[in-house]
GROMACS .gro file of C-alpha atoms in nm:
model
  403
    1UNK     CA    1  -0.249   2.613  -0.306
    2UNK     CA    2  -0.151   2.457   0.024
    3UNK     CA    3  -0.207   2.127   0.205
    4UNK     CA    4  -0.103   2.242   0.550
    5UNK     CA    5  -0.416   2.420   0.668
    6UNK     CA    6  -0.663   2.149   0.562
    7UNK     CA    7  -0.460   1.853   0.689
    8UNK     CA    8  -0.347   1.986   1.026
    9UNK     CA    9  -0.585   1.739   1.193
   10UNK     CA   10  -0.310   1.481   1.127
   11UNK     CA   11  -0.063   1.654   1.362
   12UNK     CA   12  -0.168   1.459   1.674
   13UNK     CA   13  -0.114   1.135   1.480
   14UNK     CA   14   0.222   1.215   1.322
   15UNK     CA   15   0.349   1.421   1.613
   16UNK     CA   16   0.504   1.768   1.638
   17UNK     CA   17   0.775   1.896   1.410
   18UNK     CA   18   0.688   1.697   1.099
   19UNK     CA   19   0.482   1.724   0.780
   20UNK     CA   20   0.179   1.945   0.851
   21UNK     CA   21   0.317   2.090   1.175
   22UNK     CA   22   0.605   2.272   0.999
   23UNK     CA   23   0.627   2.553   0.748
   24UNK     CA   24   0.642   2.494   0.374
   25UNK     CA   25   1.022   2.507   0.342
   26UNK     CA   26   1.082   2.250   0.616
   27UNK     CA   27   0.800   2.032   0.485
   28UNK     CA   28   0.957   2.031   0.138
   29UNK     CA   29   1.287   1.917   0.288
   30UNK     CA   30   1.108   1.639   0.474
   31UNK     CA   31   0.935   1.536   0.151
   32UNK     CA   32   1.285   1.520   0.000
   33UNK     CA   33   1.369   1.264   0.269
   34UNK     CA   34   1.068   1.059   0.155
   35UNK     CA   35   1.176   1.094  -0.208
   36UNK     CA   36   1.524   0.967  -0.126
   37UNK     CA   37   1.377   0.672   0.067
   38UNK     CA   38   1.157   0.581  -0.231
   39UNK     CA   39   1.412   0.607  -0.511
   40UNK     CA   40   1.440   0.313  -0.750
   41UNK     CA   41   1.756   0.181  -0.588
   42UNK     CA   42   1.581   0.174  -0.250
   43UNK     CA   43   1.267   0.014  -0.395
   44UNK     CA   44   1.481  -0.269  -0.531
   45UNK     CA   45   1.590  -0.361  -0.180
   46UNK     CA   46   1.237  -0.324  -0.043
   47UNK     CA   47   1.093  -0.584  -0.285
   48UNK     CA   48   1.295  -0.868  -0.132
   49UNK     CA   49   1.154  -0.774   0.208
   50UNK     CA   50   0.797  -0.750   0.075
   51UNK     CA   51   0.816  -1.090  -0.090
   52UNK     CA   52   0.976  -1.253   0.214
   53UNK     CA   53   0.710  -1.117   0.448
   54UNK     CA   54   0.429  -1.223   0.214
   55UNK     CA   55   0.566  -1.573   0.168
   56UNK     CA   56   0.628  -1.626   0.541
   57UNK     CA   57   0.288  -1.504   0.650
   58UNK     CA   58   0.078  -1.654   0.371
   59UNK     CA   59   0.255  -1.988   0.372
   60UNK     CA   60   0.315  -2.011   0.746
   61UNK     CA   61   0.280  -2.371   0.853
   62UNK     CA   62   0.109  -2.472   0.531
   63UNK     CA   63   0.402  -2.597   0.324
   64UNK     CA   64   0.423  -2.897   0.092
   65UNK     CA   65   0.548  -3.124   0.370
   66UNK     CA   66   0.244  -3.060   0.588
   67UNK     CA   67   0.018  -3.265   0.364
   68UNK     CA   68  -0.217  -2.972   0.321
   69UNK     CA   69  -0.116  -2.882  -0.033
   70UNK     CA   70  -0.427  -2.902  -0.245
   71UNK     CA   71  -0.662  -2.889   0.055
   72UNK     CA   72  -0.962  -2.665  -0.004
   73UNK     CA   73  -1.064  -2.391   0.233
   74UNK     CA   74  -1.333  -2.127   0.249
   75UNK     CA   75  -1.269  -1.783   0.384
   76UNK     CA   76  -1.415  -1.434   0.382
   77UNK     CA   77  -1.252  -1.102   0.309
   78UNK     CA   78  -1.366  -0.876   0.593
   79UNK     CA   79  -1.192  -0.552   0.674
   80UNK     CA   80  -1.161  -0.542   1.055
   81UNK     CA   81  -0.800  -0.460   1.139
   82UNK     CA   82  -0.724  -0.134   1.320
   83UNK     CA   83  -0.466  -0.192   1.592
   84UNK     CA   84  -0.235  -0.463   1.458
   85UNK     CA   85   0.047  -0.214   1.478
   86UNK     CA   86   0.002  -0.203   1.855
   87UNK     CA   87  -0.001  -0.578   1.908
   88UNK     CA   88   0.259  -0.736   1.678
   89UNK     CA   89   0.605  -0.821   1.808
   90UNK     CA   90   0.891  -0.951   1.602
   91UNK     CA   91   1.253  -1.028   1.689
   92UNK     CA   92   1.510  -0.759   1.625
   93UNK     CA   93   1.823  -0.792   1.422
   94UNK     CA   94   2.063  -1.032   1.602
   95UNK     CA   95   2.303  -0.747   1.669
   96UNK     CA   96   2.034  -0.550   1.846
   97UNK     CA   97   1.837  -0.617   2.165
   98UNK     CA   98   1.505  -0.794   2.136
   99UNK     CA   99   1.222  -0.559   2.221
  100UNK     CA  100   0.942  -0.718   2.422
  101UNK     CA  101   0.617  -0.532   2.467
  102UNK     CA  102   0.327  -0.644   2.680
  103UNK     CA  103  -0.008  -0.584   2.515
  104UNK     CA  104  -0.349  -0.750   2.504
  105UNK     CA  105  -0.361  -1.075   2.305
  106UNK     CA  106   0.006  -1.046   2.216
  107UNK     CA  107   0.068  -1.187   1.868
  108UNK     CA  108   0.401  -1.285   1.715
  109UNK     CA  109   0.438  -1.229   1.345
  110UNK     CA  110   0.598  -1.569   1.281
  111UNK     CA  111   0.310  -1.742   1.462
  112UNK     CA  112   0.019  -1.535   1.335
  113UNK     CA  113  -0.095  -1.761   1.053
  114UNK     CA  114  -0.060  -2.078   1.259
  115UNK     CA  115  -0.408  -1.997   1.389
  116UNK     CA  116  -0.541  -2.128   1.057
  117UNK     CA  117  -0.639  -2.490   1.112
  118UNK     CA  118  -0.674  -2.758   0.847
  119UNK     CA  119  -1.010  -2.615   0.750
  120UNK     CA  120  -1.240  -2.341   0.859
  121UNK     CA  121  -1.330  -1.978   0.798
  122UNK     CA  122  -1.086  -1.691   0.798
  123UNK     CA  123  -1.109  -1.331   0.693
  124UNK     CA  124  -0.909  -1.254   0.378
  125UNK     CA  125  -0.963  -0.881   0.382
  126UNK     CA  126  -0.844  -0.885   0.742
  127UNK     CA  127  -0.542  -1.097   0.638
  128UNK     CA  128  -0.460  -0.869   0.345
  129UNK     CA  129  -0.460  -0.570   0.577
  130UNK     CA  130  -0.216  -0.754   0.802
  131UNK     CA  131   0.005  -0.835   0.504
  132UNK     CA  132   0.007  -0.474   0.394
  133UNK     CA  133   0.112  -0.368   0.744
  134UNK     CA  134   0.373  -0.642   0.768
  135UNK     CA  135   0.527  -0.581   0.426
  136UNK     CA  136   0.525  -0.205   0.485
  137UNK     CA  137   0.672  -0.235   0.832
  138UNK     CA  138   0.946  -0.468   0.712
  139UNK     CA  139   1.052  -0.205   0.460
  140UNK     CA  140   1.015   0.073   0.715
  141UNK     CA  141   1.190  -0.105   1.000
  142UNK     CA  142   1.369  -0.404   0.853
  143UNK     CA  143   1.342  -0.699   1.089
  144UNK     CA  144   1.295  -0.501   1.409
  145UNK     CA  145   0.999  -0.532   1.638
  146UNK     CA  146   0.729  -0.276   1.601
  147UNK     CA  147   0.460  -0.186   1.847
  148UNK     CA  148   0.351   0.125   2.030
  149UNK     CA  149   0.513   0.325   1.760
  150UNK     CA  150   0.665   0.621   1.936
  151UNK     CA  151   0.829   0.409   2.208
  152UNK     CA  152   0.952   0.137   1.977
  153UNK     CA  153   1.091   0.371   1.712
  154UNK     CA  154   1.289   0.567   1.968
  155UNK     CA  155   1.437   0.247   2.111
  156UNK     CA  156   1.537   0.116   1.770
  157UNK     CA  157   1.687   0.448   1.663
  158UNK     CA  158   1.900   0.464   1.977
  159UNK     CA  159   2.004   0.103   1.930
  160UNK     CA  160   2.114   0.158   1.572
  161UNK     CA  161   2.307   0.471   1.654
  162UNK     CA  162   2.481   0.304   1.948
  163UNK     CA  163   2.576  -0.008   1.753
  164UNK     CA  164   2.661   0.162   1.425
  165UNK     CA  165   2.433  -0.091   1.256
  166UNK     CA  166   2.299   0.017   0.915
  167UNK     CA  167   2.000  -0.144   0.745
  168UNK     CA  168   1.839  -0.121   0.401
  169UNK     CA  169   1.508   0.029   0.506
  170UNK     CA  170   1.322   0.357   0.531
  171UNK     CA  171   1.407   0.400   0.896
  172UNK     CA  172   1.777   0.410   0.807
  173UNK     CA  173   1.709   0.665   0.532
  174UNK     CA  174   1.538   0.894   0.782
  175UNK     CA  175   1.811   0.846   1.042
  176UNK     CA  176   2.077   0.940   0.785
  177UNK     CA  177   1.883   1.237   0.642
  178UNK     CA  178   2.010   1.591   0.689
  179UNK     CA  179   1.851   1.929   0.630
  180UNK     CA  180   2.016   2.177   0.396
  181UNK     CA  181   2.173   2.356   0.692
  182UNK     CA  182   2.346   2.032   0.790
  183UNK     CA  183   2.122   1.949   1.084
  184UNK     CA  184   2.054   1.579   1.142
  185UNK     CA  185   1.698   1.458   1.187
  186UNK     CA  186   1.597   1.413   1.551
  187UNK     CA  187   1.452   1.095   1.699
  188UNK     CA  188   1.116   1.268   1.726
  189UNK     CA  189   1.126   1.370   1.359
  190UNK     CA  190   1.227   1.021   1.244
  191UNK     CA  191   0.942   0.872   1.446
  192UNK     CA  192   0.690   1.118   1.301
  193UNK     CA  193   0.807   1.062   0.945
  194UNK     CA  194   0.781   0.685   0.985
  195UNK     CA  195   0.432   0.709   1.129
  196UNK     CA  196   0.329   0.939   0.842
  197UNK     CA  197   0.469   0.691   0.588
  198UNK     CA  198   0.293   0.399   0.753
  199UNK     CA  199  -0.046   0.563   0.788
  200UNK     CA  200  -0.032   0.708   0.437
  201UNK     CA  201  -0.026   0.361   0.285
  202UNK     CA  202  -0.186   0.128   0.539
  203UNK     CA  203  -0.558   0.150   0.457
  204UNK     CA  204  -0.517   0.264   0.097
  205UNK     CA  205  -0.301  -0.031  -0.009
  206UNK     CA  206  -0.504  -0.293   0.177
  207UNK     CA  207  -0.828  -0.160   0.030
  208UNK     CA  208  -0.685  -0.156  -0.323
  209UNK     CA  209  -0.537  -0.505  -0.291
  210UNK     CA  210  -0.877  -0.637  -0.184
  211UNK     CA  211  -1.066  -0.462  -0.465
  212UNK     CA  212  -0.807  -0.598  -0.710
  213UNK     CA  213  -0.882  -0.951  -0.595
  214UNK     CA  214  -1.258  -0.900  -0.603
  215UNK     CA  215  -1.247  -0.781  -0.963
  216UNK     CA  216  -1.007  -1.054  -1.074
  217UNK     CA  217  -1.246  -1.314  -0.932
  218UNK     CA  218  -1.555  -1.152  -1.083
  219UNK     CA  219  -1.400  -1.117  -1.428
  220UNK     CA  220  -1.233  -1.451  -1.484
  221UNK     CA  221  -1.081  -1.348  -1.817
  222UNK     CA  222  -0.855  -1.102  -1.636
  223UNK     CA  223  -0.775  -1.354  -1.364
  224UNK     CA  224  -0.673  -1.597  -1.641
  225UNK     CA  225  -0.463  -1.327  -1.809
  226UNK     CA  226  -0.291  -1.244  -1.480
  227UNK     CA  227  -0.212  -1.613  -1.420
  228UNK     CA  228  -0.086  -1.654  -1.776
  229UNK     CA  229   0.138  -1.352  -1.727
  230UNK     CA  230   0.282  -1.519  -1.418
  231UNK     CA  231   0.356  -1.829  -1.624
  232UNK     CA  232   0.534  -1.625  -1.889
  233UNK     CA  233   0.737  -1.443  -1.625
  234UNK     CA  234   0.826  -1.772  -1.458
  235UNK     CA  235   0.944  -1.915  -1.791
  236UNK     CA  236   1.196  -1.632  -1.807
  237UNK     CA  237   1.294  -1.606  -1.441
  238UNK     CA  238   1.180  -1.917  -1.257
  239UNK     CA  239   1.039  -1.858  -0.908
  240UNK     CA  240   1.248  -1.546  -0.853
  241UNK     CA  241   1.070  -1.220  -0.773
  242UNK     CA  242   1.248  -0.887  -0.760
  243UNK     CA  243   1.191  -0.522  -0.853
  244UNK     CA  244   1.265  -0.567  -1.223
  245UNK     CA  245   1.057  -0.884  -1.252
  246UNK     CA  246   0.757  -0.717  -1.090
  247UNK     CA  247   0.802  -0.428  -1.333
  248UNK     CA  248   0.742  -0.673  -1.621
  249UNK     CA  249   0.391  -0.756  -1.494
  250UNK     CA  250   0.187  -0.514  -1.704
  251UNK     CA  251  -0.135  -0.715  -1.685
  252UNK     CA  252  -0.131  -0.722  -1.304
  253UNK     CA  253  -0.036  -0.352  -1.299
  254UNK     CA  254  -0.335  -0.260  -1.515
  255UNK     CA  255  -0.571  -0.473  -1.304
  256UNK     CA  256  -0.458  -0.294  -0.990
  257UNK     CA  257  -0.476   0.048  -1.155
  258UNK     CA  258  -0.828  -0.013  -1.284
  259UNK     CA  259  -0.953  -0.131  -0.944
  260UNK     CA  260  -0.807   0.187  -0.797
  261UNK     CA  261  -0.970   0.401  -1.065
  262UNK     CA  262  -1.312   0.264  -0.977
  263UNK     CA  263  -1.255   0.267  -0.600
  264UNK     CA  264  -1.006   0.533  -0.489
  265UNK     CA  265  -0.986   0.511  -0.107
  266UNK     CA  266  -0.938   0.887  -0.080
  267UNK     CA  267  -1.246   1.035  -0.243
  268UNK     CA  268  -1.170   1.400  -0.165
  269UNK     CA  269  -0.840   1.589  -0.195
  270UNK     CA  270  -0.833   1.931  -0.028
  271UNK     CA  271  -0.620   2.244  -0.062
  272UNK     CA  272  -0.644   2.601   0.066
  273UNK     CA  273  -0.591   2.886  -0.177
  274UNK     CA  274  -0.317   3.136  -0.089
  275UNK     CA  275  -0.424   3.389  -0.350
  276UNK     CA  276  -0.726   3.485  -0.560
  277UNK     CA  277  -0.752   3.301  -0.891
  278UNK     CA  278  -1.005   3.191  -1.152
  279UNK     CA  279  -1.084   2.851  -1.299
  280UNK     CA  280  -1.248   2.791  -1.636
  281UNK     CA  281  -1.434   2.463  -1.681
  282UNK     CA  282  -1.439   2.243  -1.990
  283UNK     CA  283  -1.778   2.394  -2.074
  284UNK     CA  284  -1.634   2.746  -2.055
  285UNK     CA  285  -1.786   2.848  -1.723
  286UNK     CA  286  -1.559   3.058  -1.501
  287UNK     CA  287  -1.534   3.038  -1.122
  288UNK     CA  288  -1.352   3.284  -0.897
  289UNK     CA  289  -1.164   3.127  -0.606
  290UNK     CA  290  -1.096   3.379  -0.326
  291UNK     CA  291  -0.783   3.366  -0.116
  292UNK     CA  292  -0.827   3.155   0.196
  293UNK     CA  293  -1.102   2.935   0.054
  294UNK     CA  294  -1.082   2.556   0.051
  295UNK     CA  295  -1.070   2.388  -0.289
  296UNK     CA  296  -1.160   2.022  -0.334
  297UNK     CA  297  -1.135   1.766  -0.611
  298UNK     CA  298  -1.277   1.415  -0.606
  299UNK     CA  299  -1.084   1.122  -0.756
  300UNK     CA  300  -1.404   0.916  -0.726
  301UNK     CA  301  -1.577   1.162  -0.962
  302UNK     CA  302  -1.282   1.250  -1.186
  303UNK     CA  303  -1.194   0.885  -1.245
  304UNK     CA  304  -1.535   0.824  -1.402
  305UNK     CA  305  -1.558   1.122  -1.637
  306UNK     CA  306  -1.699   0.980  -1.965
  307UNK     CA  307  -1.504   1.218  -2.189
  308UNK     CA  308  -1.182   1.064  -2.049
  309UNK     CA  309  -1.274   0.703  -1.969
  310UNK     CA  310  -1.496   0.511  -2.212
  311UNK     CA  311  -1.772   0.319  -2.035
  312UNK     CA  312  -1.637   0.463  -1.709
  313UNK     CA  313  -1.838   0.234  -1.479
  314UNK     CA  314  -1.700  -0.081  -1.641
  315UNK     CA  315  -1.395  -0.272  -1.518
  316UNK     CA  316  -1.162  -0.262  -1.817
  317UNK     CA  317  -0.791  -0.284  -1.730
  318UNK     CA  318  -0.701  -0.272  -2.099
  319UNK     CA  319  -0.802   0.094  -2.109
  320UNK     CA  320  -0.447   0.162  -1.982
  321UNK     CA  321  -0.276  -0.056  -2.243
  322UNK     CA  322  -0.058   0.083  -2.521
  323UNK     CA  323  -0.272   0.230  -2.797
  324UNK     CA  324  -0.556   0.332  -2.563
  325UNK     CA  325  -0.393   0.493  -2.259
  326UNK     CA  326  -0.713   0.663  -2.145
  327UNK     CA  327  -0.534   0.788  -1.835
  328UNK     CA  328  -0.354   1.039  -2.060
  329UNK     CA  329  -0.649   1.157  -2.270
  330UNK     CA  330  -0.685   1.493  -2.092
  331UNK     CA  331  -0.323   1.539  -1.991
  332UNK     CA  332  -0.135   1.481  -1.667
  333UNK     CA  333  -0.441   1.503  -1.442
  334UNK     CA  334  -0.663   1.256  -1.628
  335UNK     CA  335  -0.606   0.991  -1.358
  336UNK     CA  336  -0.577   1.127  -1.005
  337UNK     CA  337  -0.605   0.828  -0.774
  338UNK     CA  338  -0.263   0.929  -0.639
  339UNK     CA  339  -0.330   1.301  -0.660
  340UNK     CA  340  -0.106   1.502  -0.888
  341UNK     CA  341   0.125   1.796  -0.931
  342UNK     CA  342   0.373   1.898  -0.663
  343UNK     CA  343   0.157   1.732  -0.395
  344UNK     CA  344   0.115   1.399  -0.572
  345UNK     CA  345   0.160   1.083  -0.366
  346UNK     CA  346   0.529   1.000  -0.329
  347UNK     CA  347   0.446   0.640  -0.238
  348UNK     CA  348   0.282   0.544  -0.568
  349UNK     CA  349   0.569   0.320  -0.691
  350UNK     CA  350   0.594   0.160  -0.345
  351UNK     CA  351   0.220   0.087  -0.339
  352UNK     CA  352   0.220  -0.085  -0.678
  353UNK     CA  353   0.523  -0.293  -0.586
  354UNK     CA  354   0.370  -0.394  -0.255
  355UNK     CA  355   0.036  -0.502  -0.402
  356UNK     CA  356   0.208  -0.673  -0.696
  357UNK     CA  357   0.436  -0.869  -0.461
  358UNK     CA  358   0.142  -0.997  -0.256
  359UNK     CA  359  -0.077  -1.087  -0.553
  360UNK     CA  360   0.213  -1.248  -0.736
  361UNK     CA  361   0.249  -1.490  -0.447
  362UNK     CA  362  -0.128  -1.550  -0.432
  363UNK     CA  363  -0.160  -1.609  -0.808
  364UNK     CA  364   0.129  -1.854  -0.805
  365UNK     CA  365   0.008  -2.054  -0.506
  366UNK     CA  366  -0.373  -2.049  -0.495
  367UNK     CA  367  -0.687  -2.101  -0.698
  368UNK     CA  368  -0.979  -1.878  -0.600
  369UNK     CA  369  -1.354  -1.863  -0.646
  370UNK     CA  370  -1.579  -1.575  -0.544
  371UNK     CA  371  -1.883  -1.716  -0.362
  372UNK     CA  372  -2.044  -1.403  -0.214
  373UNK     CA  373  -2.209  -1.107  -0.384
  374UNK     CA  374  -1.970  -0.852  -0.526
  375UNK     CA  375  -1.885  -0.597  -0.254
  376UNK     CA  376  -1.985  -0.232  -0.225
  377UNK     CA  377  -1.807   0.081  -0.106
  378UNK     CA  378  -1.825   0.165   0.262
  379UNK     CA  379  -1.907   0.533   0.225
  380UNK     CA  380  -1.922   0.581   0.602
  381UNK     CA  381  -1.546   0.546   0.637
  382UNK     CA  382  -1.310   0.843   0.605
  383UNK     CA  383  -1.084   0.623   0.391
  384UNK     CA  384  -1.346   0.451   0.177
  385UNK     CA  385  -1.306   0.077   0.202
  386UNK     CA  386  -1.519  -0.229   0.134
  387UNK     CA  387  -1.858  -0.282   0.296
  388UNK     CA  388  -1.958  -0.625   0.412
  389UNK     CA  389  -1.809  -0.963   0.338
  390UNK     CA  390  -1.625  -1.093   0.034
  391UNK     CA  391  -1.645  -1.471   0.062
  392UNK     CA  392  -1.410  -1.679  -0.149
  393UNK     CA  393  -1.308  -2.041  -0.175
  394UNK     CA  394  -0.940  -2.110  -0.219
  395UNK     CA  395  -0.734  -2.413  -0.296
  396UNK     CA  396  -0.359  -2.434  -0.258
  397UNK     CA  397  -0.166  -2.529  -0.569
  398UNK     CA  398   0.170  -2.457  -0.728
  399UNK     CA  399   0.157  -2.283  -1.063
  400UNK     CA  400   0.300  -2.524  -1.321
  401UNK     CA  401   0.507  -2.381  -1.604
  402UNK     CA  402   0.571  -2.578  -1.921
  403UNK     CA  403   0.914  -2.492  -2.057
   0.00000   0.00000   0.00000
């Protein structure tokens, strides 16, 4: 079974010489680079960057001293972002040159949220997509500017190599990566790998973070449990957030996982068979799969199989709790929101950390109320997102912990 033939349409996006434009052996080596960049020790350093980016861009100018703490706002969650990556500019590391790019409606990351006035209507789903991009890009590129990806990446790579500067981010991992024959990755390959990493998690994580919020607001008992979990964590660790602290948040993890079970953004996973083989169904029916045929599986269908998930259409995060663990009922492939097997998503731990980091900040600093009808899937999108508006009221507050 192979991914290459069915996903070659991504080659123009990622560029030549990477992922689906190379043979299996080279692709496996490049996936090894991803694996190294997503090891636990790397994820630990990424969390600080995720949290910092979330705090900066959610808080912005609305700190305690502004007099806005406790002010009530109304805003909608509307997925509209597509080209933020082409229009955001951020200062580089002090040791490196600042990269300035001219583009329409140029936006600076540090100024982005200043557009929120004292009251008004903003688009939460749009903002969450920005936060996903910003937290991802900070881990991919540290504090460097990012826009017009191919040009910017090449400039940053050259700058790092010339200065000898080393950063704790995915870009540095790709720069330092070597193939088994000792060859260093090229600038073109590093750029392609970064773009692949960014696009693999951009829409999927933003969609899942929004569905997580929608379900938490619809089912207030789980919102209350998630807030109570934050209080318990804060009793042990104060306001600190790091990799290990996020790992303690089982309630939030299950809420995210259940939202993803019900609404996997990728509803069809494709492979091409490289040999003839047969498949026997649970009912005992046998199907012959000829060599060269395309095989598909649907997480949207598999995640609602009633013999695996009880009341499969219900939002029930506790189905993943110890003692139930419905995601293991039928073995390793019971839950396939991140795929599975040798081609499973390498970014799964990163995605959970990213969404946890953002929602940890939101749960600790805001009260929410869902005021619009519960959203529906947008089946017209290739990556299935949310259709229509998700209106919520929010009120700033600091989570109080009684010691």
